[in-house]
Short mmCIF file of C-alpha atoms and ligand atoms in Angstrom, two decimals:
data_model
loop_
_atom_site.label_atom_id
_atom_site.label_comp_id
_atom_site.label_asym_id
_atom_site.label_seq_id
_atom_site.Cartn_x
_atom_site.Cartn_y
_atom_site.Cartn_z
CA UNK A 60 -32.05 -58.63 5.54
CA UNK A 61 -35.34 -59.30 4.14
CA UNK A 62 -35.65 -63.06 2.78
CA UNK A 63 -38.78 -62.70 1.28
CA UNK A 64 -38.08 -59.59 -0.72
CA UNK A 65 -35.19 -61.74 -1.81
CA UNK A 66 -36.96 -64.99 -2.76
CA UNK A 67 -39.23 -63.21 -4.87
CA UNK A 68 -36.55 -61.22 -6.20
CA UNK A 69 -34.75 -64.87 -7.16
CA UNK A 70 -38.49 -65.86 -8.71
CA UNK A 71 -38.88 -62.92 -10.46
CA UNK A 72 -34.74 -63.47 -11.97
CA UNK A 73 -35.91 -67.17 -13.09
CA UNK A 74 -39.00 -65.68 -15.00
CA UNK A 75 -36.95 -63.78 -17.04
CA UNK A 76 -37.51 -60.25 -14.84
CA UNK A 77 -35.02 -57.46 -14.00
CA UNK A 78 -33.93 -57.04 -10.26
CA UNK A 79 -32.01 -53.99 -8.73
CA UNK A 80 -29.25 -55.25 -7.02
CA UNK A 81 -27.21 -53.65 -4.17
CA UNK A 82 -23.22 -54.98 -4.15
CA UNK A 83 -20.61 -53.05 -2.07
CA UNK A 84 -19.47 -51.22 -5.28
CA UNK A 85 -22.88 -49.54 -6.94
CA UNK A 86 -26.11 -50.91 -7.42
CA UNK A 87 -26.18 -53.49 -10.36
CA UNK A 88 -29.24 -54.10 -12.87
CA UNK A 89 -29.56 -57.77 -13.08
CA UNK A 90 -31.14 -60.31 -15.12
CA UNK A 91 -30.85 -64.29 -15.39
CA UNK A 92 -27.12 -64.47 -17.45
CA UNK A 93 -28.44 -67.95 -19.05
CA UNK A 94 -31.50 -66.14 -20.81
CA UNK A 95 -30.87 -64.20 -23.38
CA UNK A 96 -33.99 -62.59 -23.56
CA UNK A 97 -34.03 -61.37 -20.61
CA UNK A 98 -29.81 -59.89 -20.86
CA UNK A 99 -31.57 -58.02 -24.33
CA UNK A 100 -34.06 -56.69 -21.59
CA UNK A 101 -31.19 -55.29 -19.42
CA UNK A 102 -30.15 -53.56 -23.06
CA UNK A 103 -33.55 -52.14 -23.83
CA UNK A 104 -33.53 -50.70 -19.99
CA UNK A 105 -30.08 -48.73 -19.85
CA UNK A 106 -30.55 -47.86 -23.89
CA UNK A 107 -27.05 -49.68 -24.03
CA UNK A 108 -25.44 -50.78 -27.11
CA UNK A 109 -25.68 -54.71 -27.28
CA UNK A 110 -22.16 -55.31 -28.17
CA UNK A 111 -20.87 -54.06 -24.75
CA UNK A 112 -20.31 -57.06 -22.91
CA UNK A 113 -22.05 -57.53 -19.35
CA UNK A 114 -20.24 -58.52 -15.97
CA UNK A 115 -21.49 -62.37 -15.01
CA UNK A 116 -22.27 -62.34 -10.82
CA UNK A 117 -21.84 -65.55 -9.30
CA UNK A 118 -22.28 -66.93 -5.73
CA UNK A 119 -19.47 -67.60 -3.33
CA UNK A 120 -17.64 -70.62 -4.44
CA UNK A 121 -20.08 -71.04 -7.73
CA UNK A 122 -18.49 -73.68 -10.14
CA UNK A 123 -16.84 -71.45 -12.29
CA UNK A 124 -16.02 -73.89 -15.82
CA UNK A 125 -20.31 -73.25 -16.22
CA UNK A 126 -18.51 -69.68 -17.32
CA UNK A 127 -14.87 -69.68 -18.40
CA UNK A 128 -12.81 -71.95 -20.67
CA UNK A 129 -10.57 -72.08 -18.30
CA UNK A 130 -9.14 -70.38 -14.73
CA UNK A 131 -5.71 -69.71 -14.94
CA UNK A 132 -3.21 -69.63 -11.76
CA UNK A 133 -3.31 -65.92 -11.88
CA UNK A 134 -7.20 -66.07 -11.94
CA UNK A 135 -6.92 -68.56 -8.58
CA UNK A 136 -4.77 -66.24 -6.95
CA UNK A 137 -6.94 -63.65 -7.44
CA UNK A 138 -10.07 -65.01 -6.38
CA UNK A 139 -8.00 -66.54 -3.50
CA UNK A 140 -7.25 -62.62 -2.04
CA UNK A 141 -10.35 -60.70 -3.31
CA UNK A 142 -13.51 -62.72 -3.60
CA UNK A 143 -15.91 -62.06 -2.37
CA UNK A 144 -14.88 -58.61 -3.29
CA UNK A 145 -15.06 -55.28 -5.63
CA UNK A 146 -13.05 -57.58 -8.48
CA UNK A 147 -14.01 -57.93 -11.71
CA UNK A 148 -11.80 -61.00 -13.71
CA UNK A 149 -12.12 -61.13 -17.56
CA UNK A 150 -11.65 -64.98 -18.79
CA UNK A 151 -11.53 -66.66 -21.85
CA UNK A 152 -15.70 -67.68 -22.18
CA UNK A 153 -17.20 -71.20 -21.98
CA UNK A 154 -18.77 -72.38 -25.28
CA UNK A 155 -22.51 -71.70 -23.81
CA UNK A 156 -22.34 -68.69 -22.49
CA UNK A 157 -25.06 -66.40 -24.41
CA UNK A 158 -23.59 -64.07 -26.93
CA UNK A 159 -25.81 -61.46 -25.46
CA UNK A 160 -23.61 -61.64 -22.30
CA UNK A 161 -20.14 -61.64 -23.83
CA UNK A 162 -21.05 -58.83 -26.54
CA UNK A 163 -20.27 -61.27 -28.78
CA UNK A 164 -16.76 -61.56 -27.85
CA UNK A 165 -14.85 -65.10 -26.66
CA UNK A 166 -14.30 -63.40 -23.22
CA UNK A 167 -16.38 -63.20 -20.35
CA UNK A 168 -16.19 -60.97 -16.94
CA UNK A 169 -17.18 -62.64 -13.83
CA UNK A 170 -17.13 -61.48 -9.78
CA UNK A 171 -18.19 -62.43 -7.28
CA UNK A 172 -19.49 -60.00 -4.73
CA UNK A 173 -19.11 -59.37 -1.27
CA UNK A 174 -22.52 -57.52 -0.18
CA UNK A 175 -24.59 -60.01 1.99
CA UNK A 176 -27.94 -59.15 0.18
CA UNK A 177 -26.26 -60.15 -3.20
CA UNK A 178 -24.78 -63.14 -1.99
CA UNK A 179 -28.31 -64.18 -0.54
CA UNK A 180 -29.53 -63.07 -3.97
CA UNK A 181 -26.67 -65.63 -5.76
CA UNK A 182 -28.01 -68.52 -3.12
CA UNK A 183 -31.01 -68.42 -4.05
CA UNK A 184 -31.32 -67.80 -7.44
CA UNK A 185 -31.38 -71.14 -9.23
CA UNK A 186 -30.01 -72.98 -5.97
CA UNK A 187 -26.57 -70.84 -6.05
CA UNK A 188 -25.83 -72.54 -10.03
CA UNK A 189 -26.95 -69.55 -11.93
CA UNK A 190 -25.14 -66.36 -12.73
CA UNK A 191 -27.00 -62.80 -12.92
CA UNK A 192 -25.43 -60.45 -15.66
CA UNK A 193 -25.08 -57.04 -14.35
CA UNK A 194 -23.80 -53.67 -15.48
CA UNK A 195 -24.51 -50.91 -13.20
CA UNK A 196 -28.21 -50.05 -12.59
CA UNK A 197 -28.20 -46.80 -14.54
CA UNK A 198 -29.14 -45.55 -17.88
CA UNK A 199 -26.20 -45.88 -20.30
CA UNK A 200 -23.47 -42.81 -19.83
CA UNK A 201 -24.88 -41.60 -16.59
CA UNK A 202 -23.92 -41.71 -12.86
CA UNK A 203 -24.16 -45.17 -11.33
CA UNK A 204 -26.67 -45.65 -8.63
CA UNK A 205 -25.47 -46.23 -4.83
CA UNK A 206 -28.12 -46.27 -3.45
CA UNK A 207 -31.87 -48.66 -4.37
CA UNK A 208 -34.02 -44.59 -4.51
CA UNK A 209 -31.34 -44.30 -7.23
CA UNK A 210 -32.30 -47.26 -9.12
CA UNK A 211 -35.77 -46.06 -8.97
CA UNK A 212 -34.52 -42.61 -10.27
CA UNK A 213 -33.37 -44.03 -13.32
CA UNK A 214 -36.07 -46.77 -14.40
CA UNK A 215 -39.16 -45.74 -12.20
CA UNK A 216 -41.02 -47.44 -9.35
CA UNK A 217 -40.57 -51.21 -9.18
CA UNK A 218 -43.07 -52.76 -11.69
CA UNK A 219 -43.93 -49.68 -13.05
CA UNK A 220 -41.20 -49.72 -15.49
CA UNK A 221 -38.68 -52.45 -16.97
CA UNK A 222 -37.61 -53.28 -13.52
CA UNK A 223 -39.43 -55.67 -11.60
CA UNK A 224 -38.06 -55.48 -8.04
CA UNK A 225 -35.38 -53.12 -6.44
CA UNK A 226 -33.95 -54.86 -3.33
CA UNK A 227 -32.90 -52.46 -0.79
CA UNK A 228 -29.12 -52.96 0.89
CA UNK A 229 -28.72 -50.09 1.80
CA UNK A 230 -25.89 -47.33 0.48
CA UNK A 231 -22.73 -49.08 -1.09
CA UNK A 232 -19.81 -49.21 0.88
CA UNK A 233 -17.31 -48.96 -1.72
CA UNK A 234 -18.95 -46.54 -3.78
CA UNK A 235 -17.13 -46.88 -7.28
CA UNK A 236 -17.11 -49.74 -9.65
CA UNK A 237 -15.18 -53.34 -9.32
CA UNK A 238 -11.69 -52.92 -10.63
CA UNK A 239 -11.39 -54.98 -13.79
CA UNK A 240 -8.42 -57.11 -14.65
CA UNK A 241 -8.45 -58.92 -17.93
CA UNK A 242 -6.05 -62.58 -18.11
CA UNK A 243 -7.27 -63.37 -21.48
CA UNK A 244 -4.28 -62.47 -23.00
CA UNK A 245 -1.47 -63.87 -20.64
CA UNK A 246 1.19 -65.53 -22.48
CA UNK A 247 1.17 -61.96 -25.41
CA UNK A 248 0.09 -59.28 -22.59
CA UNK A 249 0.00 -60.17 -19.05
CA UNK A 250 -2.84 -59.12 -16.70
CA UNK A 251 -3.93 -55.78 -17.80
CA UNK A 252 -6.02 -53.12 -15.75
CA UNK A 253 -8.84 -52.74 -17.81
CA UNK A 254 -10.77 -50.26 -15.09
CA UNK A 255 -9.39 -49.25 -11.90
CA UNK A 256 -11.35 -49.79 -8.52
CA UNK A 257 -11.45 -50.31 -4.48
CA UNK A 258 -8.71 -52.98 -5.15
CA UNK A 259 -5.06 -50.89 -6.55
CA UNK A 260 -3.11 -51.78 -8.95
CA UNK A 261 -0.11 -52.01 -6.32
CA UNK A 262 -1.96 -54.77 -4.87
CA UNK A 263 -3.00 -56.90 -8.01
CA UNK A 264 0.79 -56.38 -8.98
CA UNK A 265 2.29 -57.49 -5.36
CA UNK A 266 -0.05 -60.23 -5.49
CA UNK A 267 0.70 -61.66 -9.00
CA UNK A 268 4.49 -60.43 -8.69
CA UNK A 269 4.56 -59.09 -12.40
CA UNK A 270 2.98 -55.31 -13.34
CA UNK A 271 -0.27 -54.58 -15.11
CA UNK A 272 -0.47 -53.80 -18.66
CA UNK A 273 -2.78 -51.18 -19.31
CA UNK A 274 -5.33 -51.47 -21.68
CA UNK A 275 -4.53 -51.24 -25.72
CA UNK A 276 -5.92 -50.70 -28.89
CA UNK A 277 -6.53 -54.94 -28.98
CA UNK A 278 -8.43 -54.78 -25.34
CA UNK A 279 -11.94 -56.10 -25.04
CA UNK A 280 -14.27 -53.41 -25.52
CA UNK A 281 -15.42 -51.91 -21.83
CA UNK A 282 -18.29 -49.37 -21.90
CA UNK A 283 -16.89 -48.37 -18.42
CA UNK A 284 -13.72 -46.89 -20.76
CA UNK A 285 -15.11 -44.76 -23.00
CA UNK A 286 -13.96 -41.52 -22.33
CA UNK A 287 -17.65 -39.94 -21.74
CA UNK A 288 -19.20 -42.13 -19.35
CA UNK A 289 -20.78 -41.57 -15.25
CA UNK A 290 -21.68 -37.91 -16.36
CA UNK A 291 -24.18 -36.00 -14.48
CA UNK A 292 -26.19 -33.68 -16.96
CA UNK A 293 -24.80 -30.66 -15.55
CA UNK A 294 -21.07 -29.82 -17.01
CA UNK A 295 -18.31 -30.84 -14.80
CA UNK A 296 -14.94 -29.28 -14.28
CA UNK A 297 -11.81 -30.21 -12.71
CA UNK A 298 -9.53 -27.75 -10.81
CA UNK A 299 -6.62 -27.83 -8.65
CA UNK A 300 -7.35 -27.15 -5.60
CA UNK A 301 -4.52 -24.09 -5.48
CA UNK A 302 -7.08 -22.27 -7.92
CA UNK A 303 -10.73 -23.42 -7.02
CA UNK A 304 -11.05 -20.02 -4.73
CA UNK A 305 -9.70 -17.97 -7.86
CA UNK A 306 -11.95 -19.78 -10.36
CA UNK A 307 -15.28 -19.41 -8.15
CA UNK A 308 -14.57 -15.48 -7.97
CA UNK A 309 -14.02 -15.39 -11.87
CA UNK A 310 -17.50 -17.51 -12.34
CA UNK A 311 -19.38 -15.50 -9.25
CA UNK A 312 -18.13 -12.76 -11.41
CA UNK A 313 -19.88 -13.76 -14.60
CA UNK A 314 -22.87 -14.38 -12.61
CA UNK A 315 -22.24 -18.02 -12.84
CA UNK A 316 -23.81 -20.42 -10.69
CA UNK A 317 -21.39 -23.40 -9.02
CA UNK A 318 -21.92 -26.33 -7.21
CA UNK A 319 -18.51 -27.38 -5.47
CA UNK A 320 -16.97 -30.37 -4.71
CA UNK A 321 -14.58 -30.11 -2.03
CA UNK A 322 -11.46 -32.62 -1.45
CA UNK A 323 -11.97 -33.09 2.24
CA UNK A 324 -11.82 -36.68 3.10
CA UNK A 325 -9.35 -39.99 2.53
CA UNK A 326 -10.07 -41.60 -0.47
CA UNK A 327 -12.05 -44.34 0.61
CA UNK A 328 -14.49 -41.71 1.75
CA UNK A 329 -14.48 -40.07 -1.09
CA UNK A 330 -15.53 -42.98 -3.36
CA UNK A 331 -18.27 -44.03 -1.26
CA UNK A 332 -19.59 -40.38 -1.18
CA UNK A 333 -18.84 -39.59 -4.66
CA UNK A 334 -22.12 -40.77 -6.89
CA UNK A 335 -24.34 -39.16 -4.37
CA UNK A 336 -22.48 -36.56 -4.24
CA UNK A 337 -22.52 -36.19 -8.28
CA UNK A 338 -26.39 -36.99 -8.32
CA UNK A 339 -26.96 -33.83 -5.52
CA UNK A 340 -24.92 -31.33 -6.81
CA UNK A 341 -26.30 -32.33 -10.44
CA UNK A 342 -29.79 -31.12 -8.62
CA UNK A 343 -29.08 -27.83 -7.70
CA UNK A 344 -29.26 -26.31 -11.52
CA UNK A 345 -25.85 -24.66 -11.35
CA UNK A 346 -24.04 -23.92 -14.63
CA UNK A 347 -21.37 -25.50 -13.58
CA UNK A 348 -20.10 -28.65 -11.11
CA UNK A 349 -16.46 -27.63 -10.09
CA UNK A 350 -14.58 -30.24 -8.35
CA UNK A 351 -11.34 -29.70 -6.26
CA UNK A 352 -8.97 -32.15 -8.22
CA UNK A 353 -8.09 -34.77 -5.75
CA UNK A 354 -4.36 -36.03 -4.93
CA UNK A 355 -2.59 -37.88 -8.04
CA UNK A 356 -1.70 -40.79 -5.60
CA UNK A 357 -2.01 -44.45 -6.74
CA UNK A 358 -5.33 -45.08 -3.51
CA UNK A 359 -7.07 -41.87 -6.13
CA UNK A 360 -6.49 -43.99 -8.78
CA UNK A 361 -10.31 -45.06 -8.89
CA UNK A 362 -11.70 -41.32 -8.25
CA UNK A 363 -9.80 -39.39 -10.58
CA UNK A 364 -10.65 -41.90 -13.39
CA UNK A 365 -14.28 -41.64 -12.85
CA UNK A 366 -13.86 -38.00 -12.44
CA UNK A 367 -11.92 -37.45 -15.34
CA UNK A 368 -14.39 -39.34 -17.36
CA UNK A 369 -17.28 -37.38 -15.92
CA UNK A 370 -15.57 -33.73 -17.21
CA UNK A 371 -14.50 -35.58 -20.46
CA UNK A 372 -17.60 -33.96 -22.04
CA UNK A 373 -17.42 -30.57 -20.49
CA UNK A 374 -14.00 -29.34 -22.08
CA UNK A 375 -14.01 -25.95 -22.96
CA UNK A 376 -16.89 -24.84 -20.43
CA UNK A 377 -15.05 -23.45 -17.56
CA UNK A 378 -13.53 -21.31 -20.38
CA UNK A 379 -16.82 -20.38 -22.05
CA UNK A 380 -18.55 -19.55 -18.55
CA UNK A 381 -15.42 -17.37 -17.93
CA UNK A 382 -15.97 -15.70 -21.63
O1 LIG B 1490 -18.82 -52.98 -9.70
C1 LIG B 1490 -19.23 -53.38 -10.78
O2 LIG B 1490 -18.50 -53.95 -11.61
C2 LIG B 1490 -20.71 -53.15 -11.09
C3 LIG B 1490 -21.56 -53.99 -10.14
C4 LIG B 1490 -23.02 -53.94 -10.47
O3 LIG B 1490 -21.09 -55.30 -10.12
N1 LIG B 1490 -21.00 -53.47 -12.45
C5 LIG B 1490 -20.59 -52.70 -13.46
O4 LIG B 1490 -21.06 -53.12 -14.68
O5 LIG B 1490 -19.91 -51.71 -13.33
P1 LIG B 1490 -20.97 -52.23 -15.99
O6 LIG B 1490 -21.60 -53.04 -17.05
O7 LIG B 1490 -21.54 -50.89 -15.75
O8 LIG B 1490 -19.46 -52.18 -16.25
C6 LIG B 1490 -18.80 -53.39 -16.48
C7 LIG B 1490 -17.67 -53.22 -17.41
C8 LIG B 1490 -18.17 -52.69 -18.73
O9 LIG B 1490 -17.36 -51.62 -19.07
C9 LIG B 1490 -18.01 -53.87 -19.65
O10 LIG B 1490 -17.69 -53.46 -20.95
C10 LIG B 1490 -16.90 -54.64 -18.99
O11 LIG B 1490 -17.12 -54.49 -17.64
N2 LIG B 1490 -16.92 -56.05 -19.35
C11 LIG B 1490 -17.84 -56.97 -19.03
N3 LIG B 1490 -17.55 -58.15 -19.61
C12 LIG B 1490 -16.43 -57.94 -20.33
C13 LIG B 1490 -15.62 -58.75 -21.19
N4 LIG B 1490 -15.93 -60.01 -21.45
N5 LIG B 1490 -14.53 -58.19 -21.74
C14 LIG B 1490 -14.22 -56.91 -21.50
N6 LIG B 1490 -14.93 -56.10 -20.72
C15 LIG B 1490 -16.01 -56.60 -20.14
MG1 LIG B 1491 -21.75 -48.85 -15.77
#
């Protein structure tokens, strides 16, 4: 680990700067979450609407009431099991926490996570009492980066462009963004799953002994829901893997060009690998991505929503390729 990239990373956070991020889930794009300014910056960068609320990073053991109104057992449990970890918790928002980090909304989401180089990032910055906002380090709608070359592939070399420093940690081990719970609404709700992640549903529910809700017409708004969201440019389509061979003929066919995604590995795998995986295929200038429709099992929970969010904009273009 480099400590000097990462104390003038932390200097660079206090002046109000942007800093690429690594965390085990995808590489965030963070700013100092006490300066508004510099969250609008974060904004500007990712051409993000500024009433999507921002995920709050704090250090290990960080005092959290600087954040939420209040942690509720549930929340301690939580944080008990998973943090450090790929866990997202939404809370009901401390009076002072900038508007431009709750989207203007009396929530807030806060995690803490588990990859050293963040952690050494959270120490640092502001002597471990700050918080960094960070959404993923990617322009709005596209693939998240899992790796720092594809921070730099989305906002340009480090001081070139809005981002100041890109500290390298290396490819993300989980691969997928934090699952998000929300406990705002407890006593009318329950927890609900507002995004699923590394960390099931199963095991939220085993720990907290009660199911999820999922998320309703009343939930917080969350970017990472919108149907069209961590889309390559290049049209994606999901097939069952009974008919992939069958489909490829009819597109060779056409004289249709197709990048494949093969099903080959566990799912864990498969997460890690997927963004890259997304961001390579999306290179090759095929017509179309087709990718072998993992298992509907609850450990694919986190895949197949990403991947069904990443075709939502290419319905009807298997069929039109096939025309
Ligand atoms: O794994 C992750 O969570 C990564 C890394 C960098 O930590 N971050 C990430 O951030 O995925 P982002 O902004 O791309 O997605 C965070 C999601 C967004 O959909 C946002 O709307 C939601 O969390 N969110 C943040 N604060 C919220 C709040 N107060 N209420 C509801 N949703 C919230
Ligand atoms: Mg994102």
């Amino acid at each position: 680990m480099d400590r000097d990239a990462i104390r003038a990373a932390a200097r660079l956070l206090e002046a109000g700067k942007l800093v690429g991020m690594p965390t085990e889930t995808v590489y965030g794009l963070a700013a100092d979450a006490g300066n508004p300014a510099a969250v609008a910056a974060i904004f500007a960068a990712k051409g993000r609407p500024s009433n999507h609320p921002v995920i709050v990073h704090v250090a290990r053991d960080a005092d959290l009431s600087r954040w939420a109104a209040e942690v509720p057992p549930e929340a301690q449990k939580l944080i008990a099991a998973f943090w450090p970890g790929p866990l997202t918790l939404i809370l009901k928002r401390a009076p002072q926490v900038p508007a431009a980090v709750t989207g203007g909304q009396d929530s807030v989401g806060l995690r803490c996570p588990a990859h050293p180089v963040a952690q050494a990032l959270l120490k640092e910055f502001r002597q471990g009492q700050g918080g960094l906002a960070a959404p993923s380090a990617n322009r709005f709608g596209r693939v998240s980066p899992t790796t720092a070359q594809h921070v730099i592939d989305e906002f340009g070399a480090p001081g070139a462009g809005p981002v100041a420093a890109v500290l390298d940690g290396g490819p993300c081990d989980v691969g997928i963004e934090s699952t998000i719970v929300d406990l705002t609404r407890l006593d009318t709700l329950g927890p609900a799953l507002l995004r699923p992640g590394r960390i099931s549903a199963d095991q939220i529910e085993q720990l907290l002994g009660t199911s999820l809700a999922l998320p309703d017409q009343a939930a917080p708004r969350v970017s990472g829901s919108l149907d069209a969201h961590y889309a390559p440019k290049t049209p994606v389509s999901l097939v069952a893997a009974a008919q992939v061979q069958r489909v490829i003929d009819a597109l060779h066919a056409k004289g249709r060009r197709v990048a494949l995604m093969r099903c080959e590995s566990d799912a864990h795998d498969y997460a890690h690998a997927l963004y890259a995986s997304l961001r390579a295929l999306d290179r090759e200038g095929a017509d179309l991505i087709l990718v072998e429709q993992p298992p509907q099992e609850p450990a694919w929970q986190g895949v197949n929503d990403r991947l069904r969010r990443a075709a939502f904009d290419s319905a009807g273009v298997l069929d039109r390729l096939l025309a």
